[in-house]
Every structure is written in C-alpha cells, then in structure tokens.
XYZ file of C-alpha atoms in Angstrom:
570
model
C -90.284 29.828 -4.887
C -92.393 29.582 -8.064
C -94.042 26.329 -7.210
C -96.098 26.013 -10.712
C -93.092 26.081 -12.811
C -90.863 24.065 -10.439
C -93.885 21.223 -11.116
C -93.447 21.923 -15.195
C -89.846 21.577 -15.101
C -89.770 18.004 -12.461
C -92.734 16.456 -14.768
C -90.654 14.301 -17.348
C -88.174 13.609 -13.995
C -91.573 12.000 -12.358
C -92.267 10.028 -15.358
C -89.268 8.760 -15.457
C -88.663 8.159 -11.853
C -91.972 6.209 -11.949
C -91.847 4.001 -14.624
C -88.653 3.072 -13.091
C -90.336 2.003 -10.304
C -93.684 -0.047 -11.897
C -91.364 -1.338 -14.522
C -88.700 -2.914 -12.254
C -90.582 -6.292 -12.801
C -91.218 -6.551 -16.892
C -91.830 -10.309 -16.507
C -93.931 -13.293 -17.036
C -92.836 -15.972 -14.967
C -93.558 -19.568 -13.103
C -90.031 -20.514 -11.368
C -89.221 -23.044 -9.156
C -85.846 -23.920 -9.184
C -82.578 -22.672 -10.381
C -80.947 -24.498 -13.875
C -77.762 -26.333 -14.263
C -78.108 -26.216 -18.331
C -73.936 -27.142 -18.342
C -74.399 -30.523 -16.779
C -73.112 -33.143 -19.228
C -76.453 -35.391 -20.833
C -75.543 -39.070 -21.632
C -77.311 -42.351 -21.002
C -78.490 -42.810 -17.435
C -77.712 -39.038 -16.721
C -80.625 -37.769 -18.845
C -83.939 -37.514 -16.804
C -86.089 -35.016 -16.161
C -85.808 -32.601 -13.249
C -88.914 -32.968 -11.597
C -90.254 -31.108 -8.073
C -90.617 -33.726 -5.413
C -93.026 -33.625 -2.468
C -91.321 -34.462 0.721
C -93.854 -35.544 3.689
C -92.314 -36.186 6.706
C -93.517 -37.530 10.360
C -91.261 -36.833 13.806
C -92.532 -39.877 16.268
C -95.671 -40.270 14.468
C -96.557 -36.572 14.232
C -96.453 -34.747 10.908
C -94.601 -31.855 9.952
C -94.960 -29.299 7.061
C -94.488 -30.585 3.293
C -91.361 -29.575 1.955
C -90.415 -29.365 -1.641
C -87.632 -30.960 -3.388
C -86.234 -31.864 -6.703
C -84.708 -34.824 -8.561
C -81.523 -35.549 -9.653
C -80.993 -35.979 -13.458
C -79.901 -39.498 -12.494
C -81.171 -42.546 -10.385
C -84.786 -44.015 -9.914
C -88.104 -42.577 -10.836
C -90.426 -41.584 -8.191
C -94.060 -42.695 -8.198
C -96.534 -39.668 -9.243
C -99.047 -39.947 -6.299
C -98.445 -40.535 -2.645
C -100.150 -43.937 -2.566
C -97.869 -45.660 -4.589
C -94.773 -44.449 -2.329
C -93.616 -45.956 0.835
C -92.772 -44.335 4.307
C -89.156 -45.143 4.606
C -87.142 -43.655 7.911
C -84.750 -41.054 7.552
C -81.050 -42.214 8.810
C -78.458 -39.696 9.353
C -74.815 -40.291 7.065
C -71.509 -39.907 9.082
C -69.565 -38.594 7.734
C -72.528 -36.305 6.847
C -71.189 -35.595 3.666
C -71.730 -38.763 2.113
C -68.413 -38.819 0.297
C -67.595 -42.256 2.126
C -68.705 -45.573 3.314
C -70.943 -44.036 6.388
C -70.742 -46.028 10.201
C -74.370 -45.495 10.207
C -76.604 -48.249 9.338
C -78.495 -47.264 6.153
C -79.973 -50.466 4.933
C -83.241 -50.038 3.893
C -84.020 -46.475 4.882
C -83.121 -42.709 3.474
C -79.391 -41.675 3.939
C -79.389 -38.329 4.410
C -76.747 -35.694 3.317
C -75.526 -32.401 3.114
C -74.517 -31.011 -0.202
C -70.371 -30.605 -0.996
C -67.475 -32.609 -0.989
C -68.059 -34.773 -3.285
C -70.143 -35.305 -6.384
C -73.407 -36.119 -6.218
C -72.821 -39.430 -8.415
C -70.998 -39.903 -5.659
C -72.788 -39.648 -2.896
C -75.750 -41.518 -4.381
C -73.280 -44.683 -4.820
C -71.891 -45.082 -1.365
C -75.483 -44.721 -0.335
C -76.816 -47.562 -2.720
C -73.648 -49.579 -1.756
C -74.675 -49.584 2.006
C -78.258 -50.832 1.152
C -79.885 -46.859 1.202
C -83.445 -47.157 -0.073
C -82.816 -43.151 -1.433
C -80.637 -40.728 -0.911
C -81.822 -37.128 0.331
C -79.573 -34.160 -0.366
C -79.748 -31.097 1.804
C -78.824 -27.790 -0.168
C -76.223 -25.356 0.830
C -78.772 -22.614 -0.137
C -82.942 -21.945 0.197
C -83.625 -22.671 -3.266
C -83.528 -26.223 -4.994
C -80.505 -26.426 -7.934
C -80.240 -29.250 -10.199
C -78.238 -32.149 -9.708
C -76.113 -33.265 -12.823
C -73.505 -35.553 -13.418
C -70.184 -35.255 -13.971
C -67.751 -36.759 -16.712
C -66.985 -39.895 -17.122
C -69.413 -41.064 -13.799
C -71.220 -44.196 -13.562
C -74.760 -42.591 -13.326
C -76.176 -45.401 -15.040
C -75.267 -47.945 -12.687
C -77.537 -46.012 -9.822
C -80.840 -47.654 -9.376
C -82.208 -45.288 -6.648
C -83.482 -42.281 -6.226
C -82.095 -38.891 -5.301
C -83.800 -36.081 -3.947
C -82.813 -32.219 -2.626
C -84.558 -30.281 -0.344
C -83.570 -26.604 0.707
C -81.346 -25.379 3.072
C -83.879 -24.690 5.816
C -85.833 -28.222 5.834
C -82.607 -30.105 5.366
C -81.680 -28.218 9.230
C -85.452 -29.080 10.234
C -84.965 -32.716 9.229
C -81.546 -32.500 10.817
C -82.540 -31.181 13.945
C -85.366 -33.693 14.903
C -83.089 -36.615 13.831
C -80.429 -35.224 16.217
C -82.850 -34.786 19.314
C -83.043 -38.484 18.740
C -86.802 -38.639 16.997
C -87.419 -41.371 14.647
C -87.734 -39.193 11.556
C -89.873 -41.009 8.357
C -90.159 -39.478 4.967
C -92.120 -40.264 1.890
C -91.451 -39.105 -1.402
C -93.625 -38.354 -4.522
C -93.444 -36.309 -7.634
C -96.633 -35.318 -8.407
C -97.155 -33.861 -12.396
C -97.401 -30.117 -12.772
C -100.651 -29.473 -15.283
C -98.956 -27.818 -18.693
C -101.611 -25.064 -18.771
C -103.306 -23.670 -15.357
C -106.691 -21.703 -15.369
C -105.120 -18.998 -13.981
C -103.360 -18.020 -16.524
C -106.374 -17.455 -18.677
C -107.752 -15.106 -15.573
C -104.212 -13.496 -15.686
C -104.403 -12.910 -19.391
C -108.025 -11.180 -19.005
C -107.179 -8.836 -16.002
C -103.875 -7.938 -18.505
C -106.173 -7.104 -21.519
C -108.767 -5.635 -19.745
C -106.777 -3.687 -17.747
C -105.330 -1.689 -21.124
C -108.489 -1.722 -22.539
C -110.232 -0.082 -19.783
C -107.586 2.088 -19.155
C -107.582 3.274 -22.869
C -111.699 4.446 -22.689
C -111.273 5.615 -19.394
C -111.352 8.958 -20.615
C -114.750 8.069 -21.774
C -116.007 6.856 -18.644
C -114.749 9.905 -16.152
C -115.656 13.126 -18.940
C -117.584 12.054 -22.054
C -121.254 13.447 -20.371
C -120.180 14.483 -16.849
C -117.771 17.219 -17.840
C -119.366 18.297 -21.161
C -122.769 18.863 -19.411
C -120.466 20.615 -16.501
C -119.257 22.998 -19.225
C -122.508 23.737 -20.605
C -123.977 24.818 -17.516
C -121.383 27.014 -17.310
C -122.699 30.802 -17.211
C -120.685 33.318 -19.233
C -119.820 34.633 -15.767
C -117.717 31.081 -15.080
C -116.497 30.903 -18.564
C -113.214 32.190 -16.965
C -113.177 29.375 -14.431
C -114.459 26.573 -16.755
C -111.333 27.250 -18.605
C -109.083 27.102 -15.435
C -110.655 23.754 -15.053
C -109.613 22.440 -18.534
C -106.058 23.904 -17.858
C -105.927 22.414 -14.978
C -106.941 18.864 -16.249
C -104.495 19.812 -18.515
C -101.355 20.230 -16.316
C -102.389 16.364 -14.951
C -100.932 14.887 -17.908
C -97.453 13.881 -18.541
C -95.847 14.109 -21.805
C -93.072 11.064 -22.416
C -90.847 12.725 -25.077
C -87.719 11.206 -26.795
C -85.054 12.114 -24.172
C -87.125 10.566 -21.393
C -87.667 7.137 -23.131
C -84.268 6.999 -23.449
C -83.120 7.928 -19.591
C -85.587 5.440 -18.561
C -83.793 2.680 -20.051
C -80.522 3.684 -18.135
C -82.321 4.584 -15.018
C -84.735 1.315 -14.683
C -81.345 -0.802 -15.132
C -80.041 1.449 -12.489
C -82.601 0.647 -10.235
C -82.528 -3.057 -11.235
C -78.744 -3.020 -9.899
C -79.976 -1.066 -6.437
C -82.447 -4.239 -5.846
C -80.310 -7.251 -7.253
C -77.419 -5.653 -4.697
C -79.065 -4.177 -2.124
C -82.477 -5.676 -1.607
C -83.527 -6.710 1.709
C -86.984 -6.813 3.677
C -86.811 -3.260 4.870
C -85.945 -1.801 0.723
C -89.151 -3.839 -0.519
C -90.988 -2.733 2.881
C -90.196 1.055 1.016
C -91.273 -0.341 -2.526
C -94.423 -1.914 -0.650
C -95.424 1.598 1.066
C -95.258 3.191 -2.287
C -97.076 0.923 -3.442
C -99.796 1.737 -1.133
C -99.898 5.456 -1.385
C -99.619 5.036 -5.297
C -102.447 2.780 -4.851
C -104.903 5.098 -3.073
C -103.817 8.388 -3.572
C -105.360 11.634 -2.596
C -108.117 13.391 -4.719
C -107.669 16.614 -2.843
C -105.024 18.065 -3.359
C -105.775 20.724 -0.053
C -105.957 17.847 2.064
C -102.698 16.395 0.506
C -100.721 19.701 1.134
C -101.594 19.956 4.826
C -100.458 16.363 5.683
C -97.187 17.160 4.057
C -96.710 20.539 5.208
C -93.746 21.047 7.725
C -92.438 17.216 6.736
C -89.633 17.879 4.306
C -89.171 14.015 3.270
C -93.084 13.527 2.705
C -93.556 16.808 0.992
C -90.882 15.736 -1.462
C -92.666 12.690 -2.244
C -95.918 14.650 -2.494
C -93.636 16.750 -5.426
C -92.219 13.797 -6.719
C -94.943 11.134 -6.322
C -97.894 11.978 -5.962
C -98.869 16.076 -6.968
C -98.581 14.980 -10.850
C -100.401 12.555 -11.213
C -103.823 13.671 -9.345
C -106.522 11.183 -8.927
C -104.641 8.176 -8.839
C -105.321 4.484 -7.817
C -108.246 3.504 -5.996
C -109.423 6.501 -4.994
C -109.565 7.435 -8.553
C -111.215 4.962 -10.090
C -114.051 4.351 -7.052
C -114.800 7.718 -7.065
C -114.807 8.329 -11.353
C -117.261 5.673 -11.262
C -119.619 6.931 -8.785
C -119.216 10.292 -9.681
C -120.140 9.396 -13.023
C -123.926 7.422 -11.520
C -124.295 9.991 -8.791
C -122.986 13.634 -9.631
C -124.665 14.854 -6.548
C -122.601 13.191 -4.495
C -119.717 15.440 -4.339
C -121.722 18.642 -3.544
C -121.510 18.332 0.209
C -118.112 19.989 1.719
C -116.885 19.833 5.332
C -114.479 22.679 6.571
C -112.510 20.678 8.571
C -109.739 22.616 10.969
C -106.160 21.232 9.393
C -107.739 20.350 6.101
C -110.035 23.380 4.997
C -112.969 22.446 3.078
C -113.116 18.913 1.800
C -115.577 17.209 0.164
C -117.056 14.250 2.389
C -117.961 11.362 -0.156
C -113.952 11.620 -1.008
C -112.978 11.776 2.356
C -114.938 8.716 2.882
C -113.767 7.010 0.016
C -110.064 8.419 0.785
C -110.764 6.755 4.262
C -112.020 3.635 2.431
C -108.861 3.470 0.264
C -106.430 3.772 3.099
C -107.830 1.296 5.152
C -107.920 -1.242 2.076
C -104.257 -0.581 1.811
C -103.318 -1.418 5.311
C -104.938 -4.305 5.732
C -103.596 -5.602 2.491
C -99.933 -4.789 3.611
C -100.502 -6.345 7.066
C -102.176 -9.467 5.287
C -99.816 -9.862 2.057
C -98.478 -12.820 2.789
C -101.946 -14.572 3.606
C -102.840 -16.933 1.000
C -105.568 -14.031 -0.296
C -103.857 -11.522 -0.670
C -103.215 -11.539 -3.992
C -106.870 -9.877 -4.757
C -105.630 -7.017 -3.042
C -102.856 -6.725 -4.075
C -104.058 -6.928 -8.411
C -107.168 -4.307 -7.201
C -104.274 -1.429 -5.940
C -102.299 -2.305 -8.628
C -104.763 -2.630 -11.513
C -106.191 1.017 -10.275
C -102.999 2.405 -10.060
C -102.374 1.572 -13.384
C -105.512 2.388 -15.206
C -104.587 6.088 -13.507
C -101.024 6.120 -14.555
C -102.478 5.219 -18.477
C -104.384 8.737 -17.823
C -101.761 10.814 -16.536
C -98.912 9.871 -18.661
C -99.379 9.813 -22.652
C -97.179 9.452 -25.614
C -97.853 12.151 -28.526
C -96.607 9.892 -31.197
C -95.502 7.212 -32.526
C -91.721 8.521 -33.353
C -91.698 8.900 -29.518
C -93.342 5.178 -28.710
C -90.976 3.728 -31.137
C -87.816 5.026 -28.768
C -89.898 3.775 -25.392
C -90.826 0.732 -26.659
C -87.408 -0.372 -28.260
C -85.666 0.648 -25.495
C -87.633 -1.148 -22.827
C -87.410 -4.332 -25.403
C -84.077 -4.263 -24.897
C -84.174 -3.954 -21.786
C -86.462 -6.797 -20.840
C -84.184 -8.933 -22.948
C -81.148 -7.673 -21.503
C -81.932 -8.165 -18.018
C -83.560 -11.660 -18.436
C -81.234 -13.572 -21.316
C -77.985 -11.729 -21.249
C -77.570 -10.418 -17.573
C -76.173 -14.443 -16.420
C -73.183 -13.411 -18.797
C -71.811 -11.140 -16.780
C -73.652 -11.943 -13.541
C -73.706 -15.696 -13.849
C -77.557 -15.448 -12.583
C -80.489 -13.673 -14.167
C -80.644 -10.644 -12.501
C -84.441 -9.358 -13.261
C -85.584 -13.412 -12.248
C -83.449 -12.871 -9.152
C -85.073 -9.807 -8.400
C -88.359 -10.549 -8.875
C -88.436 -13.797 -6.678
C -86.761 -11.822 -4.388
C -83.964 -13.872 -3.355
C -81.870 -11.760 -0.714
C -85.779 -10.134 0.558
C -85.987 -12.594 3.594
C -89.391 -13.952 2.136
C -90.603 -10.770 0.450
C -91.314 -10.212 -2.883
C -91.809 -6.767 -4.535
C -95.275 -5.439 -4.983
C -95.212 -4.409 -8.805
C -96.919 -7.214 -10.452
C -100.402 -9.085 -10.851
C -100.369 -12.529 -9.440
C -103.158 -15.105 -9.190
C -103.137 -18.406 -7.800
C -102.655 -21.527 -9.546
C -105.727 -22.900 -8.921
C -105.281 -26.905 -10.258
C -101.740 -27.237 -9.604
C -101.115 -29.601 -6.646
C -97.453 -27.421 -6.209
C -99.419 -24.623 -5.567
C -97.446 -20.990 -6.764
C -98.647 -18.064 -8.791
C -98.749 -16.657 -12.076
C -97.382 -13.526 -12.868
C -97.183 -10.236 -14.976
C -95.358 -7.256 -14.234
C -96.835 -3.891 -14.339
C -94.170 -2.731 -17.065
C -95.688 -5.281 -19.789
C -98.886 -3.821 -19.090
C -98.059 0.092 -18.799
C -95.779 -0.111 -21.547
C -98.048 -1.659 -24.746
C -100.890 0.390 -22.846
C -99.425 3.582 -23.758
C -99.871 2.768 -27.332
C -102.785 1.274 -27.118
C -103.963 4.239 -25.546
C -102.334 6.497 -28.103
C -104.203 4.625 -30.396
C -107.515 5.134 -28.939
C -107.492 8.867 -28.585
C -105.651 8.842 -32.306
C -109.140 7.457 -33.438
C -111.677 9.739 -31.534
C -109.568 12.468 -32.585
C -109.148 11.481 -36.606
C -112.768 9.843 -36.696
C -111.924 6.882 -37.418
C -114.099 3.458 -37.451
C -113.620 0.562 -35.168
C -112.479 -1.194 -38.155
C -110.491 1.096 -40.347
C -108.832 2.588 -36.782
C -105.828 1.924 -35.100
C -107.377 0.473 -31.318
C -108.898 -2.338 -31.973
C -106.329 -4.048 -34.178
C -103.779 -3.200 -30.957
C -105.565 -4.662 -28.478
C -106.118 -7.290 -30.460
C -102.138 -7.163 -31.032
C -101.520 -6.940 -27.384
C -104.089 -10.043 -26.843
C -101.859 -11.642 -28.955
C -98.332 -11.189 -28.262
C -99.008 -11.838 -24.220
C -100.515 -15.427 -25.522
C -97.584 -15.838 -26.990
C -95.783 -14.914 -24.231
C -97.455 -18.013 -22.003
C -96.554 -20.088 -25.282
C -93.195 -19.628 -24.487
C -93.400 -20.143 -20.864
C -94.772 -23.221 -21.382
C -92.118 -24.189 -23.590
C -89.365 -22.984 -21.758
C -90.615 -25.023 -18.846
C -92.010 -21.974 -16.402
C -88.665 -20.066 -16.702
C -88.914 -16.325 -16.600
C -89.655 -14.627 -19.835
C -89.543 -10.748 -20.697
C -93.032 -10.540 -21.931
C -91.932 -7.068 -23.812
C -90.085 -9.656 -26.032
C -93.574 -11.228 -27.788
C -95.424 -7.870 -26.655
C -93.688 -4.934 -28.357
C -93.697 -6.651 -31.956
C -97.406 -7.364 -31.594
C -98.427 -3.880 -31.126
C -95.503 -1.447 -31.921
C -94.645 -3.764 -35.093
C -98.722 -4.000 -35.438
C -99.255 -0.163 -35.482
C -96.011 0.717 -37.814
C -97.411 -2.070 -40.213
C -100.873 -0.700 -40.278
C -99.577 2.825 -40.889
C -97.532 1.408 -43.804
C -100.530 0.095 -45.720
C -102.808 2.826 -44.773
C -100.414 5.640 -45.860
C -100.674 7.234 -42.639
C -97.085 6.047 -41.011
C -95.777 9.861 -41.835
C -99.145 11.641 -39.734
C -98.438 8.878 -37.495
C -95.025 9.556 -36.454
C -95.200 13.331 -36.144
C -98.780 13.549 -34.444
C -97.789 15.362 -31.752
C -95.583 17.792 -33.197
C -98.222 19.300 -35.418
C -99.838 22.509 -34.068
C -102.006 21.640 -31.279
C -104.442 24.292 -32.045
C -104.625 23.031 -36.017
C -106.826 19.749 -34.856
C -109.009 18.503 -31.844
C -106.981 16.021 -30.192
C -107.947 15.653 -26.223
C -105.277 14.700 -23.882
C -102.506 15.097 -26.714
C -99.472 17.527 -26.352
C-alpha cells in the first residue's frame, strides 16, 4: 500500500470529518428553560417568567435547592429569601389538581402533577381551598412555561404558581408519602443582565484567534530559520525534507470541501439530536482528549496503533494530519522556542525506538491532564480544563488547516452561516424544538454535555450556570483571520494598511454583538456565526473593495506558488 499518497488523497476527508466534529456546537448560549412563545398575553396573563428557588426541609432537615419557574399568571414572589415564608407542602388528591382535592390545603402549598387540566385551572381549585401556592411538578427534567389559555380567568388568581422538574417533583413526592412533614420556601432571586464572565469568555475567544493567527511566529520565526542556517551543504538535502515535511502538515480547505461540510455537520447534528446518549458523548469526550494532547512523535504514535485496526484508523483519520496538536503542541512550541536544547536528548526505548525524552515527558504530562479532567468534568472546576484542551487544540487546528483565499472563505463561511441559522431559528419548524440548543444542552445525554465548547462560570449570578462559545465560532472567523495574517507577512503590508488587524478587530466586534443579542433575547441560544461572519468576511470583502485588492484577494491561492513568498499557503 502506498501509505504517502493514501494520506494526500484522505486530507480534505479529515478536514472535513473534523470540523464536523469541533463545529457541532456553533453557539453562544445561557438557557434555562424551554419557551411557550404561543401562549395567549392579556391582562393578568402577562408576567414575566422568572426562575424560582425552591428550598425545602424533610422533618427539619434540609434538602438540595431545586429550581423552578413561574407561571405567566398569579402572585409575585419576593426577590430574596428573607422576605418569603416557610409554608408546608400538602399533597392534592386527586393529584392532578383538576378538582376540589379531600386534602386539607388551607394555608399551605398544594402540590401537583402536571396534565389534565389547565394550569388556570389547577391554580383556582387550589386558591378556592385556601392553598397559600400552588407547586406544579413537570412531566419532563426541564422547566416549560406555564401560559394561559383562552378565555380563562387568570386575572382573578391572586397566588402564586411555581414548576419544578420532573425529578424534584418525585423527591418532594416521595418524602411527603413516607409521611415527613415536607416545608418549602419560595424566592425568585434577579438574574444580573451582564455577568463578568462573559467579558473573560469574550477574551479567551479573541485571544484564542489572535494567538492562533502569530503562532507561526512563535514556533519558526528564529528557531527554524537559525536551524536552516546551520545547515551544512551536506544537510541541504535533509533541510529540505524538513520543509516538505512541514509542508504535508497543512490542510488545504478548497471549494468542494466547504461545501460537504455544510451537509455533513447537519448530518452529524441529526446523529446527536437522535441518537445521543451518555456512552455517544463518552466517544465525543475521548476524542476530545486525544485531540487535546496528541502525539508529537509520530514513531511513538505508529507503534501504539500498530496491530489495532480501529485505533490505527483513527491515527489515519484523526490524528497523522494534523501533527503536533493540542497540548502537547503548544507546551512543547513554547519551550522549545526558550530552551532549544531541550530536545537533544533521545531514549531508544524497546516498542517505541528512539524518542525524545522532554516530549515523552510532556506527552506523559498531557495524558495525565486529560484523564483527570475526564474523570473530574463534572466537578464544579472543571471547566479550566476543559477551555486549556480545547483552546490548544484549537490554536493547532488554526495551523494545520488554512484557507488559500478568499473565493474559498467566502463558500465556508456562507455555508456555515447558514448553517448556524438553520439549525438554531428554523430547525423548530420542522422539529418543533431547536435542534442545535437541544443538542448542545444535551437533553437525551443523561447529564452529559458535549465537550466542544469554552465555558466559564457565572461568577455573580446567584443561579449559578455557564457561559458558552462553541469551538466552530472560533475556528471558523479564525481561518480568516489567519488568512489574513499570513496575507500581510507575505504582501508586506503595515499593521494599518493590512488586512489582520481590522479582522480581529471585526471578530472583537461581531462576538460583542453576539452577547448583545443574548442579552436581548433573554439568554436564548444564538448562532454566533450570525453577528460573526458579517464582521469579518463582510469586513475583509469591504476592505478589498476600497483598497482595489478584492480581485488578488479572491484568487490568492490560485496564483503560481513559486511566483511569490507566501508561507503556509497552497
């Protein structure tokens, strides 16, 4: 088998295949709750849906907080937990709520279960039997909205109405049941408009393209030159295998590639929204791993996956094109770049053959950084680890994969605009639910959530919750913005008469606007690519028109190669 070419023929198949997988989650989001936007608005039916705290006490002991949400009808709940009372949970029977109940409810919390009967309902039986509140227990773990129907009396109910999920509703249930005396206190404590976090998140975004875009600078710009010039004319032979070599790394996106991804990300979209479950994003969260440390030698790499069909694929598919990626690649760039002595030491090690020791330490390092992240990742911490792999394994995927012009980012861009839009906005047509939000809270995932994003903690928000980015709205405008970095260097152009600055600058831009619209939308999902592509696609294209250089622009990479000096370019 001629392995070399079968490597040049799978390349645009690996880019492909993983964009696929880092863009499955091309969103900005802050969800809480599902929406109910049909539900009829008129007077007394028109309030706010706000997130409830639910404390609760079993005998005197207390129990975890739950979450909950108000109805768009009934009383307002006090904003801090000193101005609420502890009232004591009371069982309906029927447990429906749907009529007058032989349970005493004067002056405590009828409880319910969700169906039947409306809500309106529900809430005036409950008022009608002296019920202090009225607490709802979902049909489903997630909290929807409660509306009102036509022509109900919404107005006339003067208390207030609360849902809590499926599994505390069967908590509460339980204890009541077993005969504990069961109190509750609500409160609705206000969610802060703007969180620091999302500043931090909007600097790891930005930085993360802009470092990504010098990289280049960082890992050659005096290490390799001075490697070349020490060169004897006796290696000139092997200093040009080297550049070859560095050569075959990169990954060309071409026209016909942009435009499979689109079909093949929506593709794997559908896979997820129908098929996910812990063990698929167990997969995604293992490939997230490797992706994240990878293997700088590729010796070592072959033996491990020598005589393992499934793993040697992967190394084909994976991991073989795109060299030193992830942590590994960016730990040792940097100290390579401080220490170049460090690599000189080599052990010939039995299985692997010889091996240089500082990056089988680091690769060591790497690996065990990656485990105990995906033992830990649902510790409240493990977000850091999670935005280091995946802020490494993009600045390496930046490197590896590169788009020749701007004919070619045009196609990518558009098509993964539409595709953000699609899958976000227009998807509840047809599948009466968002299918990228669904995905990416990872509904059906029995409490995971796929790796592929950068999260931090919301850091003054009582409610607690992340902000996140996906990797896609970060790859995506990075390729350009990394187009137009090497476009400069290559053309010798100024900072301010160039193409790189006024990008990231663009990119700054459009993924403030993006948070904008959050906030407006009320922390609903939205496809950052949306506020993103028309800040720096729309930017460049602009700039090109005024400049006169839209035409050298467009067909940059299908100009000779050997007619200009343009690194990393095919």
């Amino acid at each position: 088998m001629d392995f070399p070419s079968k490597r040049k023929r799978s390349r645009s198949l690996h880019a492909i295949l993983l964009f696929c997988l880092l863009f499955l989650i091309g969103l900005s989001f802050a969800e809480e709750a599902s929406h109910d936007g049909d539900s009829p608005k008129f007077p007394g039916c028109d309030h706010p849906y706000n997130l409830v705290k639910v404390k609760n006490w079993a005998n005197g002991v207390e129990g975890e907080t739950f979450s909950g949400i108000t109805a768009s009808f009934g009383a307002f709940l006090p904003k801090e937990e000193k101005n609420s009372n502890i009232l004591t949970a009371v069982l309906s029977n029927p447990l429906n709520g749907c009529s007058p109940s032989s349970s005493k409810l004067s002056g405590s919390i009828a409880t319910v279960v969700r169906g039947g009967c409306d809500f309106t309902t529900k809430a005036e039986i409950a008022q009608s039997e002296g019920a202090a509140a009225l607490l709802v227990i979902n049909d489903k773990e997630e909290l929807a909205e409660m509306g009102c129907e036509k022509g109900s009396s919404a107005q006339d109910i003067s208390i207030p109405v609360v849902l809590i999920p499926k599994s505390g509703g069967q908590y509460l249930n339980k204890s009541i049941v077993d005969g504990q005396k069961v109190e509750l206190l609500f409160y609705a404590p206000v969610r802060p408009p703007v969180d620091l976090s999302v500043i931090f998140l909007w600097i790891m975004a930005v930085g993360t393209v802009v470092c990504a875009s010098v990289w280049s600078e960082i890992a050659t710009s005096e290490e390799t030159n001075e490697r070349y010039n020490e060169l004897s004319p006796k290696e000139t032979a092997n200093a040009s295998a080297f550049k070859d070599d560095t050569e075959k790394e990169v990954i060309d996106i071409n026209v016909k590639s942009a435009i499979v991804f689109v079909i093949t990300a929506s593709a794997f979209l559908l896979l997820l929204y129908f098929f996910m479950s812990s063990w698929f994003v167990w997969l995604l969260i293992v490939l997230f791993c490797f992706g994240g440390i990878e293997i700088h030698n590729e010796a070592l790499l072959q033996q491990i996956c020598n005589g393992i069909g499934v793993l040697y694929y992967i190394k084909l598919g994976f991991f073989l094109p795109f060299g030193w990626m992830g942590m590994h690649n960016c730990i040792t760039t940097v100290i390579l770049r401080l220490c170049r002595n460090c690599e000189r030491k080599k052990l010939n090690l039995p299985l692997f053959g010889e091996t240089s020791l500082f990056s089988l330490f680091v690769l060591i390092c790497c690996v065990v950084f990656a485990i105990v992240w995906a033992i830990n990742r649902q510790a409240s911490y493990s977000w850091a680890g999670q935005d280091i792999l995946g802020i490494c394994l993009m600045i390496t995927v930046l490197q590896v994969a590169r788009l020749p012009n701007i004919k070619v980012a045009t196609v990518l861009l558009c098509c993964a605009f539409v595709y953000d839009i699609f899958w976000v906005f227009l998807s509840p047509i047809i599948f009466h639910q968002s299918v990228m939000i669904v995905v990416a809270r990872g509904d059906n995932s029995g409490g995971e959530t796929i790796p592929m994003l950068l999260r931090i903690p919301r850091f003054a928000d009582e409610w607690g919750g992340y902000d996140m980015i996906g990797f896609g709205d970060i790859l995506f405008p990075g390729l350009l913005v990394s187009f137009a970095f090497r476009y400069d260097k290559a053309n010798k152009k100024g900072i301010a008469n160039g193409y790189f600055l006024w990008l990231t600058i663009g990119y700054a831009v459009g993924l403030f606007l993006t948070y904008i619209g959050l906030y407006l939308m009320d922390g609903h999902g939205q496809p950052a690519l949306l506020y993103l592509v028309p800040c720096t696609l729309g930017l460049c294209i602009l700039l090109g028109l005024v400049r006169g250089e839209l035409k050298h622009l467009w067909n940059y990479g299908s100009e000779d190669a050997s007619s200009r000096d343009s690194p990393g370019l095919a």
